[in-house]
Coordinates of C-alpha atoms and ligand atoms in Angstrom, one line a residue:
M31 CA 50.4 4.6 32.2
V32 CA 48.2 7.6 32.2
V33 CA 48.6 7.9 28.4
M34 CA 47.9 4.1 28.0
A35 CA 44.8 4.4 30.2
T36 CA 43.5 7.3 28.3
V37 CA 44.1 5.5 25.0
L38 CA 42.4 2.3 26.2
G39 CA 39.6 4.3 27.7
T40 CA 39.1 6.2 24.5
S41 CA 39.2 3.0 22.4
S42 CA 36.8 1.1 24.6
M43 CA 34.5 4.1 24.4
V44 CA 34.8 4.0 20.7
I45 CA 34.1 0.2 20.7
A46 CA 31.1 0.8 22.9
A47 CA 29.8 3.4 20.6
V48 CA 30.2 1.2 17.6
T49 CA 28.5 -1.7 19.3
E50 CA 25.7 0.6 20.2
T51 CA 25.2 2.0 16.8
K52 CA 25.4 -1.5 15.4
R53 CA 22.3 -2.4 17.4
D54 CA 20.4 0.6 16.1
V55 CA 18.1 0.7 13.2
E56 CA 16.9 3.8 11.5
V57 CA 13.7 3.0 9.7
L58 CA 12.1 5.2 7.1
H59 CA 8.4 4.8 6.6
W60 CA 5.2 6.8 6.1
W61 CA 3.0 5.2 8.7
T62 CA 1.9 8.3 10.5
S63 CA -1.9 8.0 10.9
K64 CA -3.4 6.7 14.1
G65 CA -3.8 3.1 13.0
E66 CA -0.5 3.1 11.1
M67 CA 1.4 4.4 14.1
K68 CA 0.0 1.5 16.2
A69 CA 1.2 -0.9 13.6
A70 CA 4.7 0.7 13.4
R71 CA 4.8 0.5 17.2
V72 CA 4.5 -3.3 16.9
L73 CA 7.6 -3.4 14.8
Q74 CA 9.5 -1.1 17.0
D75 CA 8.6 -3.1 20.1
S76 CA 9.5 -6.4 18.5
L77 CA 12.9 -5.1 17.7
E78 CA 13.5 -3.3 21.0
Q79 CA 12.6 -6.6 22.8
Q80 CA 15.7 -8.0 21.1
G81 CA 17.9 -5.1 22.1
I82 CA 17.7 -3.3 18.8
A83 CA 17.1 0.4 19.3
W84 CA 14.6 2.0 16.9
R85 CA 15.3 5.3 15.3
N86 CA 12.1 6.6 13.8
F87 CA 12.3 8.2 10.4
A88 CA 8.6 8.8 9.7
I89 CA 7.7 11.1 6.8
A90 CA 4.0 12.0 6.8
G91 CA 2.0 11.6 3.6
G92 CA -0.1 8.5 2.7
G93 CA 1.1 6.7 -0.4
G94 CA 4.7 7.5 0.5
E95 CA 5.5 10.2 -2.2
S96 CA 7.2 12.6 0.3
A97 CA 9.0 9.7 2.0
M98 CA 10.4 8.6 -1.4
T99 CA 11.7 12.1 -2.1
V100 CA 13.4 12.3 1.2
L101 CA 14.9 8.8 0.8
K102 CA 16.3 9.7 -2.6
S103 CA 18.2 12.7 -1.2
R104 CA 19.5 10.7 1.8
A105 CA 20.7 7.8 -0.4
V106 CA 22.2 10.0 -3.1
S107 CA 24.2 11.9 -0.4
G108 CA 25.6 8.6 0.8
N109 CA 23.6 8.6 4.1
P110 CA 20.7 6.2 3.7
P111 CA 18.8 4.8 6.6
T112 CA 19.1 1.2 7.8
A113 CA 15.8 0.2 6.4
A114 CA 13.1 1.8 4.3
Q115 CA 9.5 1.0 3.4
L116 CA 10.0 0.4 -0.3
K117 CA 7.6 -1.6 -2.5
G118 CA 6.5 -3.0 -5.8
E119 CA 8.5 -1.9 -8.9
D120 CA 10.5 0.7 -6.8
L121 CA 12.4 -2.3 -5.4
Q122 CA 13.6 -3.2 -8.9
E123 CA 14.8 0.3 -9.5
W124 CA 16.7 0.7 -6.2
A125 CA 18.2 -2.8 -6.6
M126 CA 19.3 -2.1 -10.1
L127 CA 21.2 1.0 -8.9
G128 CA 23.0 -1.2 -6.4
F129 CA 21.7 0.3 -3.2
L130 CA 20.1 -2.7 -1.6
T131 CA 21.4 -5.5 0.7
Q132 CA 20.8 -9.0 -0.5
L133 CA 18.7 -11.0 1.9
D134 CA 19.3 -14.5 0.6
P135 CA 21.1 -15.8 3.8
V136 CA 18.2 -14.9 6.1
A137 CA 15.6 -15.9 3.4
Q138 CA 17.2 -19.4 3.1
K139 CA 17.4 -19.9 6.8
Q140 CA 13.8 -18.9 7.3
H141 CA 12.6 -20.7 4.1
W142 CA 11.0 -17.7 2.5
D143 CA 10.5 -19.5 -0.8
Q144 CA 8.3 -22.0 1.0
L145 CA 6.6 -19.5 3.2
L146 CA 5.6 -16.8 0.7
P147 CA 3.0 -17.0 -2.0
P148 CA 4.9 -16.9 -5.4
V149 CA 3.2 -13.6 -6.4
I150 CA 4.8 -12.0 -3.3
S151 CA 8.2 -13.6 -3.4
Q152 CA 8.6 -12.5 -7.0
I153 CA 8.1 -8.9 -6.1
M154 CA 10.7 -9.2 -3.3
K155 CA 13.4 -10.5 -5.6
Y156 CA 15.8 -8.8 -8.0
Q157 CA 17.5 -11.0 -10.5
G158 CA 16.5 -14.1 -8.5
H159 CA 17.8 -12.7 -5.1
Y160 CA 15.7 -11.4 -2.2
V161 CA 16.2 -7.6 -1.7
A162 CA 13.2 -7.0 0.5
V163 CA 11.0 -8.6 3.1
P164 CA 7.2 -8.4 2.8
V165 CA 5.2 -7.2 5.8
N166 CA 1.6 -7.7 4.8
I167 CA -1.1 -8.1 2.1
H168 CA -3.4 -5.2 1.7
R169 CA -6.5 -5.4 -0.4
V170 CA -7.2 -2.2 -2.2
N171 CA -10.5 -2.8 -3.9
W172 CA -12.7 -2.0 -0.9
L173 CA -15.6 0.3 -0.3
W174 CA -16.1 1.4 3.3
V175 CA -19.6 2.2 4.2
N176 CA -21.4 3.9 7.1
P177 CA -24.5 1.7 7.3
A178 CA -26.6 4.2 9.4
L179 CA -26.3 6.8 6.6
L180 CA -27.3 4.4 3.9
K181 CA -30.3 3.4 6.0
K182 CA -31.2 7.0 6.6
A183 CA -31.2 7.7 2.9
G184 CA -33.1 4.5 2.1
A185 CA -30.2 3.3 0.0
E186 CA -29.2 -0.4 -0.6
L187 CA -25.7 -1.7 -0.1
P188 CA -24.2 -1.6 -3.6
D189 CA -22.7 -4.6 -5.4
S190 CA -22.4 -3.3 -8.9
L191 CA -21.6 0.1 -10.5
A192 CA -25.3 0.6 -11.3
S193 CA -26.5 -0.1 -7.7
F194 CA -23.6 2.1 -6.5
F195 CA -24.8 5.1 -8.6
A196 CA -28.4 4.5 -7.4
A197 CA -27.2 4.5 -3.8
A198 CA -25.0 7.6 -4.3
E199 CA -28.0 9.5 -5.9
K200 CA -30.3 8.6 -2.9
L201 CA -27.6 9.8 -0.5
K202 CA -27.2 13.0 -2.3
Q203 CA -30.9 13.6 -2.4
A204 CA -31.0 13.1 1.3
G205 CA -28.3 15.8 1.8
I206 CA -25.6 13.3 2.7
V207 CA -22.1 13.5 1.1
P208 CA -21.9 10.1 -0.8
I209 CA -18.1 9.7 -1.1
A210 CA -15.3 11.0 1.0
L211 CA -12.1 11.4 -1.0
G212 CA -8.8 13.0 0.1
S213 CA -6.9 15.4 -2.0
D214 CA -3.8 13.4 -3.1
P215 CA -3.4 12.2 -6.7
W216 CA -2.9 8.6 -5.5
Q217 CA -6.3 8.7 -3.8
E218 CA -8.0 9.6 -7.0
V219 CA -6.1 6.8 -8.8
T220 CA -7.3 4.4 -6.0
L221 CA -10.9 5.3 -7.0
F222 CA -10.0 5.0 -10.7
E223 CA -8.4 1.6 -10.4
S224 CA -11.4 0.1 -8.7
I225 CA -13.7 1.4 -11.4
A226 CA -11.3 0.1 -14.0
L227 CA -11.4 -3.3 -12.4
A228 CA -15.2 -3.3 -12.3
V229 CA -15.4 -2.3 -16.0
L230 CA -12.5 -4.3 -17.4
G231 CA -12.3 -7.4 -15.2
P232 CA -9.0 -8.8 -14.0
E233 CA -7.8 -10.0 -17.4
D234 CA -8.2 -6.8 -19.3
Y235 CA -7.0 -4.8 -16.2
R236 CA -3.8 -6.7 -16.4
S237 CA -3.4 -6.3 -20.2
A238 CA -4.0 -2.6 -19.8
F239 CA -2.0 -1.7 -16.7
V240 CA 0.6 -4.4 -16.5
D241 CA 1.2 -5.5 -20.1
L242 CA 0.5 -1.9 -21.3
D243 CA -1.4 -3.2 -24.3
A244 CA -1.8 -0.1 -26.5
D245 CA -5.0 -1.4 -28.2
L246 CA -6.7 -1.9 -24.8
L247 CA -5.4 1.4 -23.4
S248 CA -7.2 3.4 -26.2
S249 CA -10.1 1.0 -26.6
A250 CA -13.8 1.6 -26.2
K251 CA -13.6 -0.3 -22.9
M252 CA -11.1 2.2 -21.5
V253 CA -13.4 5.0 -22.7
E254 CA -16.1 3.4 -20.6
V255 CA -13.7 3.3 -17.6
F256 CA -13.3 7.1 -17.9
R257 CA -17.0 7.6 -18.5
Q258 CA -17.8 5.8 -15.2
F259 CA -15.0 7.6 -13.4
D260 CA -16.4 10.9 -14.6
A261 CA -19.9 10.0 -13.4
I262 CA -18.6 9.6 -9.9
R263 CA -17.4 13.2 -9.6
P264 CA -20.8 14.8 -8.6
Y265 CA -20.9 12.5 -5.6
V266 CA -17.5 13.4 -4.2
D267 CA -17.3 16.0 -1.5
V268 CA -15.9 19.3 -2.6
K269 CA -12.6 19.9 -0.9
T270 CA -11.5 23.3 0.3
K271 CA -8.3 22.2 1.9
A272 CA -5.7 19.4 1.6
M273 CA -7.1 16.2 3.0
E274 CA -5.4 12.9 3.9
W275 CA -7.0 9.5 3.3
S276 CA -7.3 9.1 7.1
D277 CA -9.4 12.4 7.3
A278 CA -11.7 10.9 4.7
S279 CA -12.0 7.7 6.8
A280 CA -12.8 9.8 9.8
M281 CA -15.6 11.5 7.8
V282 CA -17.2 8.1 7.2
V283 CA -16.9 7.2 10.9
D284 CA -18.2 10.6 12.0
G285 CA -21.2 10.4 9.7
E286 CA -20.0 13.3 7.5
A287 CA -19.9 11.1 4.4
A288 CA -21.3 7.7 3.6
M289 CA -18.6 5.8 1.7
Q290 CA -14.9 5.8 0.9
F291 CA -13.0 3.8 -1.7
M292 CA -9.7 2.9 0.0
G293 CA -7.3 0.0 0.7
D294 CA -7.8 -1.8 4.0
W295 CA -5.2 0.4 5.8
A296 CA -8.5 2.3 6.4
K297 CA -9.6 -0.6 8.6
G298 CA -6.5 0.0 10.8
E299 CA -7.8 3.5 11.2
F300 CA -11.3 2.4 12.1
T301 CA -10.0 -0.1 14.6
A302 CA -7.8 2.6 16.2
M303 CA -10.9 4.8 16.5
G304 CA -12.5 2.0 18.5
K305 CA -14.9 1.0 15.7
V306 CA -15.5 -2.6 14.7
P307 CA -14.9 -3.2 11.0
G308 CA -17.7 -5.2 9.4
V309 CA -20.1 -3.9 12.0
D310 CA -19.8 -0.1 12.7
V311 CA -18.2 0.5 9.3
L312 CA -18.9 -2.1 6.6
C313 CA -16.4 -3.4 4.1
L314 CA -17.8 -4.2 0.7
P315 CA -15.7 -5.2 -2.3
A316 CA -15.6 -2.0 -4.5
P317 CA -18.8 -2.1 -6.6
G318 CA -18.5 -4.5 -9.5
T319 CA -15.3 -6.1 -8.2
Q320 CA -16.8 -8.9 -6.0
G321 CA -14.5 -11.8 -5.9
F322 CA -11.6 -9.9 -7.4
F323 CA -8.5 -8.8 -5.5
T324 CA -6.2 -5.8 -6.1
Y325 CA -3.1 -6.3 -4.0
N326 CA -0.7 -3.9 -2.3
I327 CA 2.2 -5.5 -0.5
D328 CA 4.2 -3.4 2.0
S329 CA 7.8 -4.4 2.3
F330 CA 11.1 -3.2 3.8
A331 CA 14.4 -3.1 2.0
F332 CA 17.8 -2.6 3.7
F333 CA 20.6 -0.3 2.5
K334 CA 24.1 -1.6 1.9
H335 CA 25.9 1.3 3.3
D336 CA 23.5 2.6 5.9
A337 CA 24.5 5.4 8.2
T338 CA 25.1 3.0 11.1
M339 CA 26.6 0.0 9.1
N340 CA 24.7 -2.8 10.9
P341 CA 24.1 -5.9 8.8
E342 CA 23.3 -8.0 11.8
S343 CA 20.4 -5.7 12.9
Q344 CA 19.2 -5.6 9.3
A345 CA 19.1 -9.5 9.2
K346 CA 17.4 -9.6 12.6
M347 CA 14.7 -7.1 11.5
A348 CA 14.1 -9.0 8.2
H349 CA 13.8 -12.3 10.2
T350 CA 11.5 -10.7 12.8
I351 CA 9.1 -9.4 10.2
L352 CA 8.3 -12.9 9.0
T353 CA 7.8 -14.6 12.3
P354 CA 4.2 -15.7 12.9
E355 CA 3.8 -13.7 16.1
F356 CA 4.9 -10.5 14.5
Q357 CA 2.7 -11.2 11.4
R358 CA -0.3 -11.7 13.7
Q359 CA 0.2 -8.6 15.9
F360 CA 1.2 -6.3 13.1
N361 CA -1.5 -7.2 10.7
L362 CA -4.2 -7.0 13.4
A363 CA -3.2 -3.3 13.9
K364 CA -2.6 -2.5 10.2
G365 CA -5.9 -3.7 8.7
S366 CA -4.0 -6.1 6.4
I367 CA -3.6 -9.9 6.4
P368 CA -0.5 -11.8 7.1
V369 CA 1.8 -12.9 4.2
R370 CA 2.3 -16.2 5.8
N371 CA -0.7 -18.5 5.4
D372 CA 0.0 -20.5 8.6
V373 CA -1.0 -17.6 10.9
P374 CA -4.4 -18.4 12.4
L375 CA -7.0 -15.7 11.6
T376 CA -9.3 -16.4 14.5
E377 CA -8.7 -13.0 16.1
F378 CA -9.1 -11.1 12.8
D379 CA -12.3 -9.3 11.9
R380 CA -14.7 -10.4 9.3
C381 CA -13.2 -8.0 6.6
A382 CA -9.8 -9.6 7.1
Q383 CA -11.3 -13.1 6.8
A384 CA -13.1 -12.1 3.6
S385 CA -9.8 -10.6 2.3
A386 CA -7.9 -13.8 3.0
Q387 CA -10.5 -15.9 1.3
A388 CA -10.5 -13.7 -1.8
F389 CA -6.7 -13.7 -1.9
R390 CA -6.5 -17.4 -1.8
A391 CA -9.2 -17.9 -4.4
N392 CA -7.7 -15.3 -6.8
A393 CA -4.2 -16.7 -6.3
E394 CA -5.5 -20.2 -7.2
H395 CA -7.1 -18.9 -10.4
H396 CA -4.2 -16.5 -11.3
Q397 CA -6.6 -13.6 -11.1
L398 CA -4.9 -11.4 -8.6
V399 CA -4.2 -7.9 -9.9
P400 CA -1.6 -5.4 -8.7
S401 CA -2.5 -2.0 -7.5
L402 CA -1.9 0.8 -9.9
S403 CA -2.2 3.6 -7.3
Q404 CA 0.3 1.8 -5.0
G405 CA 3.1 1.3 -7.5
L406 CA 2.7 -2.5 -7.7
A407 CA 1.7 -2.6 -11.4
N408 CA 4.5 -0.8 -13.2
S409 CA 7.7 1.3 -13.2
S410 CA 7.6 4.7 -11.5
Y411 CA 7.8 6.4 -15.0
V412 CA 4.7 4.6 -16.3
Q413 CA 2.9 5.1 -13.1
A414 CA 3.6 8.9 -13.2
A415 CA 2.3 9.1 -16.7
I416 CA -0.9 7.3 -15.8
F417 CA -1.4 9.4 -12.7
D418 CA -1.1 12.6 -14.8
V419 CA -3.7 11.5 -17.3
V420 CA -6.1 10.3 -14.6
T421 CA -5.8 13.2 -12.2
D422 CA -6.0 15.8 -15.1
F423 CA -9.1 14.2 -16.3
F424 CA -10.6 14.2 -12.8
H425 CA -10.0 17.9 -12.3
S426 CA -10.8 19.0 -15.8
K427 CA -14.1 20.9 -16.3
K428 CA -14.4 19.6 -19.8
A429 CA -13.3 16.0 -19.3
D430 CA -13.7 14.0 -22.4
P431 CA -13.5 10.1 -21.9
Q432 CA -12.7 9.4 -25.5
Q433 CA -9.7 11.8 -25.5
A434 CA -8.6 10.6 -22.1
A435 CA -8.2 7.0 -23.3
M436 CA -6.2 8.2 -26.3
R437 CA -4.0 10.4 -24.0
L438 CA -3.5 7.5 -21.7
E439 CA -2.2 5.3 -24.5
R440 CA 0.1 8.1 -25.7
A441 CA 1.4 8.9 -22.2
V442 CA 2.1 5.2 -21.5
R443 CA 3.9 4.8 -24.8
S444 CA 6.2 7.7 -24.2
A445 CA 7.0 6.7 -20.6
R446 CA 7.9 3.0 -21.2
Ligands
BGC1778 C1 1.0 1.8 2.1 C2 0.1 1.5 3.3 C3 -0.3 2.8 4.0 C4 -1.0 3.7 2.9 C5 -1.4 5.1 3.5 C6 0.3 2.8 1.2 O1 1.1 3.2 0.2 O2 1.2 0.7 1.4 O3 0.8 0.7 4.2 O4 -1.1 2.6 5.1 O5 -0.1 4.0 1.9 O6 -0.4 5.7 4.1

């Protein structure tokens, strides 16, 4: 009897433990700034309200480079988390290696094909099957502006590259740092891609960075992109220490710098600092890119053999992410716009409204462009090759735009 009771006791304990871990999700992400943590909290709360415990696996570092390194080592050692923030072309690479859970059952039940804009559902699919769920739409081609500093310098709000340089010069003359820029390579590429879009326009941007057209990559137009990129350097603050994108956003809010080129996750930061985007900090399309839209889509993928083996919780999390209420709350905190177009935007600020309008118009005219800095445009190999050329150029004392364009073409050719 005693033996039986012990055995039963033990097995029911085991069952309890299994049930408990089954209702657990370990989630890897890189949302560690103030605004990002608020947004991540929305996801955590939504899951916890359904009895799913959240295990936070947050790896600091905007852009997610460190998070991806940690994820690779966990996955390779057979111990991946339940879910990971994975996006763009990375999804194809992870799916091809066989790591990701297929989400077709939940996608069919919730009608993802009907809910999602085709440009987004296509990113979430591998060989026609859903392998990730999208969380939001971020617009990357933004310029964030401290209006008081521009006024102080007598500078106009810029709407072209020429007026941007005129404003930057006035700010500099007035002793104000024109542009705050953090120290990561992806932040430099964020600046580069907005200038490239202004110089090239959406069609040539696509041909260069998505289709990898060799002629365009080494063309006079690309030389001009590098020339304009070079011209911005004197207006960027000199960094003496590593700086996150959110530190640069804080500089704009605190009046230490006038402008920042950054995706609208910066807006989540401004909101978390108690500022009103569109009023205290203005959102202008990056100069010369009015009406265009560079997109970055955050998404979560789920691992087949995650440490806790919990397919039900994975499906629940995927479903929750696409509910209208989650979309509303999360995107209000994150600075992005919902991926579902049936979520009312009445509570969203004017920058989000402008973003939604630009997204719709560009989608209609097939002019949306994927973000290079965010890994939406090409494979990780090509992306790394482009990053090398762009950041070397930005840090070189003798940067030569002509040579940079030729190097870009060569680097892309050898990485494809
Ligand atoms: C992500 C955003 C995030 C940003 C800064 C980007 O790669 O897509 O969600 O806010 O990095 O951390």
